[in-house]
Short mmCIF file of C-alpha atoms in Angstrom, two decimals:
data_model
loop_
_atom_site.label_atom_id
_atom_site.label_comp_id
_atom_site.label_asym_id
_atom_site.label_seq_id
_atom_site.Cartn_x
_atom_site.Cartn_y
_atom_site.Cartn_z
CA MET B 28 -26.01 -23.48 1.77
CA THR B 29 -26.59 -22.28 -1.77
CA GLN B 30 -23.89 -20.85 -3.97
CA GLY B 31 -25.86 -17.61 -4.06
CA ASN B 32 -25.21 -17.04 -0.35
CA CYS B 33 -21.41 -17.29 -0.78
CA ARG B 34 -20.08 -15.38 -3.76
CA HIS B 35 -16.50 -14.57 -2.85
CA ASP B 36 -15.21 -16.39 -5.35
CA GLN B 37 16.14 -0.91 -19.08
CA HIS B 38 18.02 2.08 -18.12
CA SER B 39 18.72 0.66 -14.72
CA ALA B 40 18.76 -2.82 -13.29
CA ASP B 41 15.46 -4.67 -13.73
CA ALA B 42 13.89 -4.87 -10.29
CA ILE B 43 12.06 -8.15 -10.81
CA GLY B 44 13.60 -9.77 -13.87
CA ALA B 45 10.38 -9.36 -15.82
CA ALA B 46 10.48 -9.59 -19.59
CA VAL B 47 7.93 -6.84 -20.17
CA PRO B 48 7.65 -4.33 -23.01
CA PRO B 49 7.99 -0.58 -22.39
CA ASP B 50 4.19 -0.35 -22.48
CA ALA B 51 3.16 -2.88 -19.86
CA SER B 52 -0.60 -2.44 -20.26
CA ASN B 53 -0.88 -5.90 -21.84
CA GLY B 54 -3.99 -4.85 -23.70
CA ALA B 55 -5.95 -4.00 -20.54
CA ASP B 56 -7.52 -0.71 -21.55
CA THR B 57 -10.95 -0.55 -19.92
CA ASP B 58 -11.74 -0.62 -16.23
CA ALA B 59 -13.43 -3.99 -16.69
CA GLU B 60 -10.35 -5.44 -18.40
CA ILE B 61 -8.03 -4.10 -15.70
CA LEU B 62 -10.21 -5.59 -12.98
CA ALA B 63 -10.37 -8.90 -14.87
CA ALA B 64 -6.57 -8.90 -15.08
CA ALA B 65 -6.37 -8.40 -11.31
CA ARG B 66 -8.74 -11.32 -10.71
CA ARG B 67 -6.72 -13.50 -13.08
CA VAL B 68 -3.42 -12.70 -11.35
CA GLY B 69 -5.02 -13.16 -7.95
CA THR B 70 -6.52 -16.57 -8.65
CA THR B 71 -3.67 -18.03 -10.73
CA VAL B 72 -0.55 -16.59 -9.07
CA LEU B 73 -1.04 -14.66 -5.81
CA GLY B 74 -3.57 -16.97 -4.18
CA PRO B 75 -1.77 -20.27 -4.82
CA ASN B 76 1.47 -18.68 -3.53
CA ALA B 77 -0.04 -16.89 -0.53
CA GLU B 78 1.22 -18.96 2.40
CA ARG B 79 4.67 -19.47 0.86
CA THR B 80 4.87 -15.75 0.08
CA ASP B 81 3.78 -14.78 3.58
CA GLN B 82 6.53 -16.89 5.19
CA ALA B 83 9.36 -15.76 2.92
CA ASP B 84 12.10 -13.33 3.94
CA SER B 85 11.46 -10.93 1.05
CA PRO B 86 8.84 -10.10 -1.58
CA ASN B 87 7.87 -12.86 -3.99
CA LEU B 88 9.35 -11.90 -7.37
CA GLU B 89 7.05 -14.29 -9.23
CA ASN B 90 4.08 -12.31 -7.91
CA PHE B 91 5.61 -9.00 -8.98
CA ARG B 92 6.41 -10.34 -12.43
CA ALA B 93 2.77 -11.35 -12.85
CA LEU B 94 1.61 -7.90 -11.71
CA ALA B 95 4.03 -6.20 -14.13
CA GLU B 96 3.05 -8.38 -17.08
CA ALA B 97 -0.63 -7.62 -16.41
CA GLY B 98 0.15 -3.88 -16.33
CA LEU B 99 -0.99 -3.60 -12.72
CA LEU B 100 2.15 -1.79 -11.57
CA ALA B 101 1.25 1.00 -14.00
CA MET B 102 -2.14 1.99 -12.59
CA ALA B 103 -1.08 5.41 -11.30
CA ILE B 104 1.04 6.42 -14.30
CA PRO B 105 -0.19 8.41 -17.34
CA ARG B 106 -0.64 6.51 -20.60
CA ALA B 107 1.88 8.80 -22.29
CA PHE B 108 4.55 7.05 -20.20
CA GLY B 109 3.22 3.50 -20.63
CA GLY B 110 0.80 3.59 -17.72
CA LEU B 111 -2.91 2.89 -17.32
CA ASP B 112 -3.90 6.13 -15.53
CA VAL B 113 -6.85 4.41 -13.86
CA SER B 114 -9.40 6.21 -11.75
CA GLY B 115 -9.18 6.10 -7.98
CA ALA B 116 -12.27 3.88 -7.91
CA THR B 117 -10.69 1.32 -10.23
CA GLN B 118 -7.43 1.31 -8.30
CA ARG B 119 -9.37 0.71 -5.08
CA SER B 120 -11.27 -2.18 -6.69
CA VAL B 121 -8.05 -3.75 -7.96
CA THR B 122 -6.43 -3.39 -4.54
CA GLU B 123 -9.40 -5.07 -2.87
CA VAL B 124 -9.23 -7.99 -5.29
CA LEU B 125 -5.47 -8.46 -4.84
CA ALA B 126 -5.75 -8.20 -1.04
CA SER B 127 -8.28 -11.02 -1.05
CA HIS B 128 -5.54 -13.30 -2.41
CA CYS B 129 -2.23 -12.14 -0.88
CA GLY B 130 -1.99 -9.40 1.71
CA VAL B 131 1.78 -8.90 1.78
CA THR B 132 2.11 -8.65 -2.01
CA THR B 133 -0.81 -6.22 -2.16
CA PHE B 134 0.57 -4.05 0.62
CA THR B 135 4.08 -4.00 -0.86
CA GLN B 136 2.98 -3.16 -4.41
CA ALA B 137 0.69 -0.46 -3.06
CA GLN B 138 3.77 1.48 -1.92
CA HIS B 139 4.79 1.87 -5.57
CA HIS B 140 1.65 3.65 -6.78
CA GLY B 141 1.74 6.73 -4.54
CA PRO B 142 5.26 7.87 -5.45
CA SER B 143 4.65 7.02 -9.11
CA ARG B 144 1.67 9.37 -9.11
CA MET B 145 3.65 12.03 -7.24
CA ILE B 146 6.41 11.90 -9.85
CA ALA B 147 3.83 12.08 -12.63
CA ASN B 148 2.20 15.11 -11.00
CA GLY B 149 5.51 16.78 -10.17
CA PRO B 150 7.12 19.72 -11.96
CA ASN B 151 10.17 17.99 -13.47
CA ASP B 152 9.58 16.76 -17.03
CA ALA B 153 13.05 15.21 -17.28
CA LEU B 154 12.34 13.18 -14.16
CA LYS B 155 9.08 11.96 -15.65
CA ARG B 156 10.65 10.96 -18.96
CA ARG B 157 13.51 9.13 -17.25
CA LEU B 158 11.59 7.34 -14.50
CA LEU B 159 7.96 6.76 -15.43
CA PRO B 160 8.32 4.29 -18.33
CA ASP B 161 10.45 1.99 -16.17
CA LEU B 162 8.12 2.40 -13.19
CA ALA B 163 5.12 1.58 -15.39
CA ALA B 164 6.72 -1.56 -16.79
CA GLY B 165 8.05 -2.80 -13.45
CA ARG B 166 11.66 -2.54 -14.56
CA SER B 167 12.12 -0.39 -11.45
CA LEU B 168 9.95 0.22 -8.42
CA CYS B 169 9.67 3.16 -6.04
CA ALA B 170 9.04 3.17 -2.29
CA ILE B 171 7.69 5.97 -0.12
CA SER B 172 8.32 7.23 3.40
CA PHE B 173 6.16 9.93 4.91
CA ALA B 174 3.98 8.36 7.64
CA HIS B 175 6.47 9.66 10.22
CA LEU B 176 5.33 13.19 9.39
CA ARG B 177 2.16 12.46 11.39
CA ARG B 178 4.19 11.79 14.56
CA PRO B 179 4.00 14.40 17.32
CA GLY B 180 7.23 15.81 18.68
CA PRO B 181 10.47 16.72 16.95
CA PRO B 182 10.79 15.61 13.31
CA VAL B 183 12.60 12.33 12.73
CA LEU B 184 13.71 13.31 9.21
CA ARG B 185 14.80 16.87 8.44
CA ALA B 186 15.41 18.57 5.10
CA ASP B 187 18.03 21.28 5.51
CA PRO B 188 18.23 23.70 2.54
CA ILE B 189 21.65 24.27 0.97
CA PRO B 190 22.61 25.86 -2.37
CA GLY B 191 21.21 23.66 -5.13
CA GLY B 192 19.06 21.43 -2.98
CA TYR B 193 18.60 19.85 0.43
CA ARG B 194 20.48 17.58 2.79
CA LEU B 195 18.39 15.03 4.62
CA ASN B 196 19.33 14.09 8.16
CA GLY B 197 17.61 11.63 10.45
CA LYS B 198 15.68 8.42 9.96
CA ALA B 199 13.04 7.27 7.52
CA PRO B 200 11.19 4.51 9.37
CA TRP B 201 8.96 1.87 7.81
CA VAL B 202 10.28 1.96 4.24
CA THR B 203 8.50 -1.01 2.68
CA GLY B 204 9.95 -2.99 -0.23
CA TRP B 205 13.52 -1.78 0.25
CA GLY B 206 15.87 -3.79 -1.94
CA LEU B 207 13.10 -4.65 -4.37
CA MET B 208 12.46 -0.91 -4.52
CA ASN B 209 15.68 1.09 -4.80
CA GLN B 210 14.13 4.49 -5.24
CA VAL B 211 12.14 6.34 -2.61
CA VAL B 212 10.06 9.48 -2.24
CA PHE B 213 10.94 10.95 1.15
CA GLY B 214 8.72 13.24 3.15
CA ALA B 215 10.90 15.45 5.36
CA THR B 216 10.38 18.46 7.61
CA LEU B 217 11.79 21.85 6.65
CA PRO B 218 13.25 24.20 9.30
CA GLU B 219 10.06 26.28 9.36
CA GLY B 220 7.91 23.18 9.95
CA ARG B 221 6.50 22.64 6.47
CA PHE B 222 6.95 19.34 4.65
CA VAL B 223 8.84 18.69 1.43
CA TYR B 224 8.57 15.56 -0.71
CA LEU B 225 11.68 14.58 -2.70
CA TRP B 226 12.65 11.73 -5.01
CA SER B 227 15.97 9.96 -4.53
CA PRO B 228 17.53 6.73 -5.75
CA ALA B 229 19.65 4.54 -3.53
CA ARG B 230 22.36 4.47 -6.23
CA ARG B 231 22.64 7.84 -7.91
CA GLU B 232 25.35 6.57 -10.24
CA GLU B 233 22.60 4.71 -12.13
CA PHE B 234 20.99 8.06 -13.02
CA PRO B 235 23.90 10.30 -14.12
CA GLU B 236 21.68 12.38 -16.39
CA LEU B 237 19.55 13.38 -13.38
CA PHE B 238 22.60 14.57 -11.42
CA PRO B 239 24.49 16.53 -14.11
CA ASP B 240 25.94 19.22 -11.86
CA PHE B 241 26.82 17.12 -8.87
CA PRO B 242 30.52 16.70 -7.99
CA ASP B 243 32.27 13.44 -8.71
CA ASP B 244 33.44 13.13 -5.11
CA ILE B 245 31.01 10.55 -3.71
CA ALA B 246 31.79 11.71 -0.17
CA LEU B 247 29.87 14.89 -0.90
CA TRP B 248 26.71 12.91 -1.60
CA GLY B 249 26.12 12.08 2.05
CA ASN B 250 25.29 8.68 3.48
CA LEU B 251 22.24 6.45 3.35
CA ARG B 252 22.19 3.21 5.33
CA ALA B 253 19.40 0.66 5.48
CA SER B 254 18.73 -1.51 8.50
CA PRO B 255 18.15 -5.23 8.07
CA PRO B 256 14.48 -5.95 7.34
CA LEU B 257 12.36 -5.37 10.43
CA GLN B 258 10.99 -8.55 11.99
CA LEU B 259 7.23 -8.27 11.75
CA CYS B 260 4.50 -10.66 12.84
CA ALA B 261 2.37 -9.61 9.88
CA MET B 262 3.67 -8.59 6.45
CA ASN B 263 7.16 -9.81 7.36
CA ALA B 264 7.94 -10.56 3.70
CA SER B 265 7.42 -6.90 2.79
CA ALA B 266 11.15 -6.12 3.24
CA THR B 267 10.34 -3.16 5.47
CA ALA B 268 13.49 -1.38 6.66
CA GLU B 269 14.53 1.79 8.45
CA LEU B 270 16.78 4.14 6.50
CA SER B 271 19.32 6.35 8.26
CA LEU B 272 20.38 9.48 6.36
CA GLU B 273 23.37 11.69 7.10
CA GLY B 274 23.72 14.76 4.92
CA TRP B 275 22.00 12.91 2.05
CA PHE B 276 21.93 15.38 -0.83
CA ILE B 277 18.84 15.76 -3.04
CA PRO B 278 18.84 18.43 -5.77
CA THR B 279 16.11 21.06 -5.88
CA ALA B 280 15.07 19.63 -9.26
CA HIS B 281 13.96 16.43 -7.50
CA VAL B 282 11.44 18.17 -5.25
CA LEU B 283 7.97 16.89 -6.11
CA SER B 284 5.83 19.06 -3.84
CA GLU B 285 5.51 20.81 -0.50
CA SER B 286 2.80 20.54 2.12
CA ASP B 287 2.02 21.29 5.76
CA THR B 288 0.30 19.71 8.75
CA GLU B 289 -3.13 21.06 7.90
CA THR B 290 -2.94 19.85 4.29
CA MET B 291 -1.87 16.38 5.44
CA ARG B 292 -4.72 16.29 7.93
CA ARG B 293 -7.19 17.37 5.24
CA ASN B 294 -5.87 14.73 2.83
CA ASP B 295 -6.14 12.06 5.53
CA ARG B 296 -9.74 13.03 6.15
CA ASN B 297 -10.61 13.15 2.44
CA GLY B 298 -8.95 9.77 1.87
CA VAL B 299 -10.30 7.99 4.94
CA LEU B 300 -12.19 5.42 2.84
CA GLY B 301 -9.22 4.63 0.60
CA ALA B 302 -7.74 2.47 3.36
CA THR B 303 -10.84 0.25 3.45
CA THR B 304 -9.75 -1.68 0.36
CA MET B 305 -7.27 -4.02 2.02
CA PRO B 306 -9.37 -4.92 5.09
CA LEU B 307 -12.36 -5.47 2.79
CA GLY B 308 -10.22 -7.74 0.62
CA CYS B 309 -9.01 -9.60 3.70
CA ALA B 310 -12.58 -10.03 4.92
CA ALA B 311 -13.63 -11.21 1.46
CA ALA B 312 -10.99 -13.94 1.59
CA SER B 313 -12.17 -15.05 5.03
CA VAL B 314 -15.79 -15.13 3.86
CA ARG B 315 -14.85 -17.07 0.74
CA LEU B 316 -13.02 -19.67 2.82
CA LEU B 317 -15.84 -19.78 5.38
CA CYS B 318 -18.20 -20.62 2.52
CA GLU B 319 -15.87 -23.35 1.30
CA THR B 320 -15.55 -24.73 4.82
CA ALA B 321 -19.34 -24.72 5.22
CA GLU B 322 -19.67 -26.73 2.02
CA LYS B 323 -17.19 -29.31 3.30
CA ARG B 324 -18.33 -29.56 6.91
CA ASN B 325 -21.93 -30.38 7.76
CA ILE B 326 -21.92 -28.08 10.78
CA SER B 327 -24.84 -25.68 11.06
CA ALA B 328 -22.86 -23.07 13.02
CA VAL B 329 -20.27 -22.79 10.23
CA GLN B 330 -22.98 -22.53 7.59
CA ARG B 331 -24.78 -19.89 9.61
CA ALA B 332 -21.58 -17.88 10.11
CA ALA B 333 -20.75 -18.00 6.42
CA VAL B 334 -24.14 -16.61 5.42
CA SER B 335 -24.03 -13.96 8.17
CA PHE B 336 -20.56 -12.71 7.30
CA GLN B 337 -21.37 -12.69 3.59
CA SER B 338 -24.36 -10.48 4.27
CA GLU B 339 -22.37 -8.14 6.51
CA TRP B 340 -19.58 -7.90 3.94
CA ASP B 341 -22.14 -6.88 1.31
CA ASP B 342 -23.50 -4.19 3.62
CA ALA B 343 -20.06 -2.82 4.50
CA ALA B 344 -18.93 -2.77 0.85
CA ALA B 345 -22.15 -0.97 -0.10
CA GLN B 346 -21.50 1.66 2.58
CA VAL B 347 -17.96 2.18 1.27
CA GLY B 348 -19.33 2.60 -2.24
CA GLU B 349 -22.05 4.99 -1.12
CA TRP B 350 -19.87 7.30 0.94
CA SER B 351 -16.91 7.22 -1.47
CA GLY B 352 -19.01 9.31 -3.84
CA LYS B 353 -20.00 11.88 -1.22
CA GLY B 354 -16.74 13.64 -0.47
CA SER B 355 -18.46 17.05 -0.42
CA ASP B 356 -21.18 15.95 2.00
CA PRO B 357 -20.82 17.70 5.39
CA GLN B 358 -21.24 14.30 7.04
CA PHE B 359 -18.65 12.56 4.84
CA PHE B 360 -15.84 12.28 7.36
CA GLU B 361 -18.08 11.28 10.25
CA ASN B 362 -19.52 8.45 8.18
CA GLY B 363 -16.23 7.66 6.43
CA VAL B 364 -14.41 7.05 9.69
CA ARG B 365 -17.37 4.99 10.96
CA VAL B 366 -17.29 2.78 7.87
CA ARG B 367 -13.49 2.53 8.02
CA ALA B 368 -13.71 1.23 11.60
CA TRP B 369 -16.42 -1.20 10.54
CA CYS B 370 -14.23 -2.61 7.75
CA ILE B 371 -11.31 -3.03 10.17
CA GLU B 372 -13.44 -4.84 12.73
CA LEU B 373 -15.13 -6.95 10.07
CA ALA B 374 -11.75 -8.13 8.76
CA VAL B 375 -10.72 -9.17 12.29
CA ARG B 376 -14.01 -10.90 13.14
CA ALA B 377 -14.29 -12.69 9.78
CA ALA B 378 -10.74 -13.99 10.08
CA LEU B 379 -11.34 -15.07 13.67
CA ALA B 380 -14.54 -16.83 12.57
CA LEU B 381 -12.52 -18.69 9.94
CA VAL B 382 -10.02 -19.73 12.62
CA ALA B 383 -12.85 -21.09 14.78
CA ALA B 384 -14.50 -22.88 11.84
CA SER B 385 -11.18 -24.43 10.79
CA SER B 386 -10.49 -25.88 14.25
CA GLY B 387 -6.93 -26.98 15.06
CA ALA B 388 -5.81 -26.82 11.45
CA ALA B 389 -5.96 -23.01 11.65
CA ASN B 390 -2.84 -23.07 13.81
CA LEU B 391 -0.74 -24.50 10.99
CA LEU B 392 1.41 -22.06 9.06
CA THR B 393 0.17 -23.77 5.91
CA HIS B 394 -3.43 -22.76 6.70
CA PRO B 395 -4.71 -19.40 5.42
CA ALA B 396 -6.81 -18.66 8.51
CA GLN B 397 -3.82 -17.70 10.68
CA ARG B 398 -2.39 -15.56 7.88
CA LEU B 399 -5.65 -13.69 7.38
CA LEU B 400 -5.98 -13.03 11.11
CA ARG B 401 -2.47 -11.55 11.20
CA GLU B 402 -3.19 -9.48 8.09
CA ALA B 403 -6.37 -8.18 9.74
CA MET B 404 -4.27 -7.15 12.75
CA PHE B 405 -1.99 -5.19 10.45
CA TYR B 406 -4.90 -3.39 8.75
CA THR B 407 -6.09 -2.33 12.20
CA VAL B 408 -3.12 0.03 12.47
CA GLN B 409 -2.29 0.75 8.82
CA ALA B 410 -2.54 4.47 7.95
CA GLN B 411 -3.98 5.05 11.41
CA THR B 412 -4.91 8.54 12.55
CA HIS B 413 -6.24 9.51 15.96
CA GLU B 414 -9.76 9.69 14.55
CA VAL B 415 -9.48 6.19 13.06
CA MET B 416 -8.08 4.83 16.34
CA ASP B 417 -10.93 6.43 18.27
CA ALA B 418 -13.58 5.03 15.93
CA THR B 419 -12.01 1.56 15.95
CA LEU B 420 -11.80 1.41 19.73
CA ALA B 421 -15.35 2.73 20.09
CA ARG B 422 -16.63 0.04 17.76
CA LEU B 423 -14.73 -2.68 19.60
CA GLU B 424 -16.09 -1.42 22.92
CA ASN B 425 -19.60 -1.76 21.49
CA SER B 426 -19.06 -4.85 19.38
CA HIS B 427 -22.27 -6.40 20.68
CA ILE B 428 -24.24 -3.66 18.88
CA HIS B 429 -24.95 -4.60 15.25
CA GLU B 430 -25.07 -2.20 12.32
#
């Protein structure tokens, strides 16, 4: 096998203990420099730590320090607040690179970018000035909870209007990074059925200037309780918890936006290809290791699989790139969901091929094959809609048919 066939080569407490300047861009100004920084962090920090990180009880702070020092926690934040303000295409490329080295770190840090962008795009300038520089530098991190809004049936988290703001009641499931991230943007359902997105810290006493008119009696703030980290077979080190809220007060000034079911559905459809980055990164890691295994083992089947999966990865990545630029095409969603399902299935098959090629060693927790297969399982259901489920199941039913 030739090398050409296998190419996958402080205002508040500091969240990660990183000694980073207020502007965490670290000199990475162009898209090429940002992507190079991601590759450097992936190969020197995330990759060598991957198995140890995967088996830990909480996020690896060393990984997050490296991301912060490279400016990669600032991708969604405007430069005026110390961010990089990268394009969606660059952020997707960075995510793919990071996911090819450490799935749980990539998934956990990804939670931080959405709420950072929502705060930056929100109406409250004081909130931006207070929060965004610290979020850009990694001195604080922000989680998000809104996937439950897609659930049918009664809302699990309600926002009840009161004078001066809202009280949240119910549960916020699947809050990733809790503890490392002590702020969250909640999505909650209003009485009339619309959705509201609101920022809240776990400890409001750390942000007195953002709660100037709130009474000193802490009992009037309501209650927020976090469950112990959920025990997960994949991404267990993501510190994913369920938050229970009882009368949790959030001022009107901390509302970032409102939405509704149709807008969420439209955004899901428009962003269907965004969720291909992590499965593509996972598949890239499996292909890279298949190539390395083929070089070490003189087994024709392994060599053949490595070349085949490399070629298929190239084709799938090209399809993602092609359709990502065609959002206005009438056939965009039909093809986007098809390519999304392909990337999911490719991640699973490539990881399973690596397991087979690695023989019994793949069953060791120290071997990356088992980790990549579990990560591929997670990507099968991440950000899943009914359309994505349908396309994934249809592809699996017809897995003998090649693209």
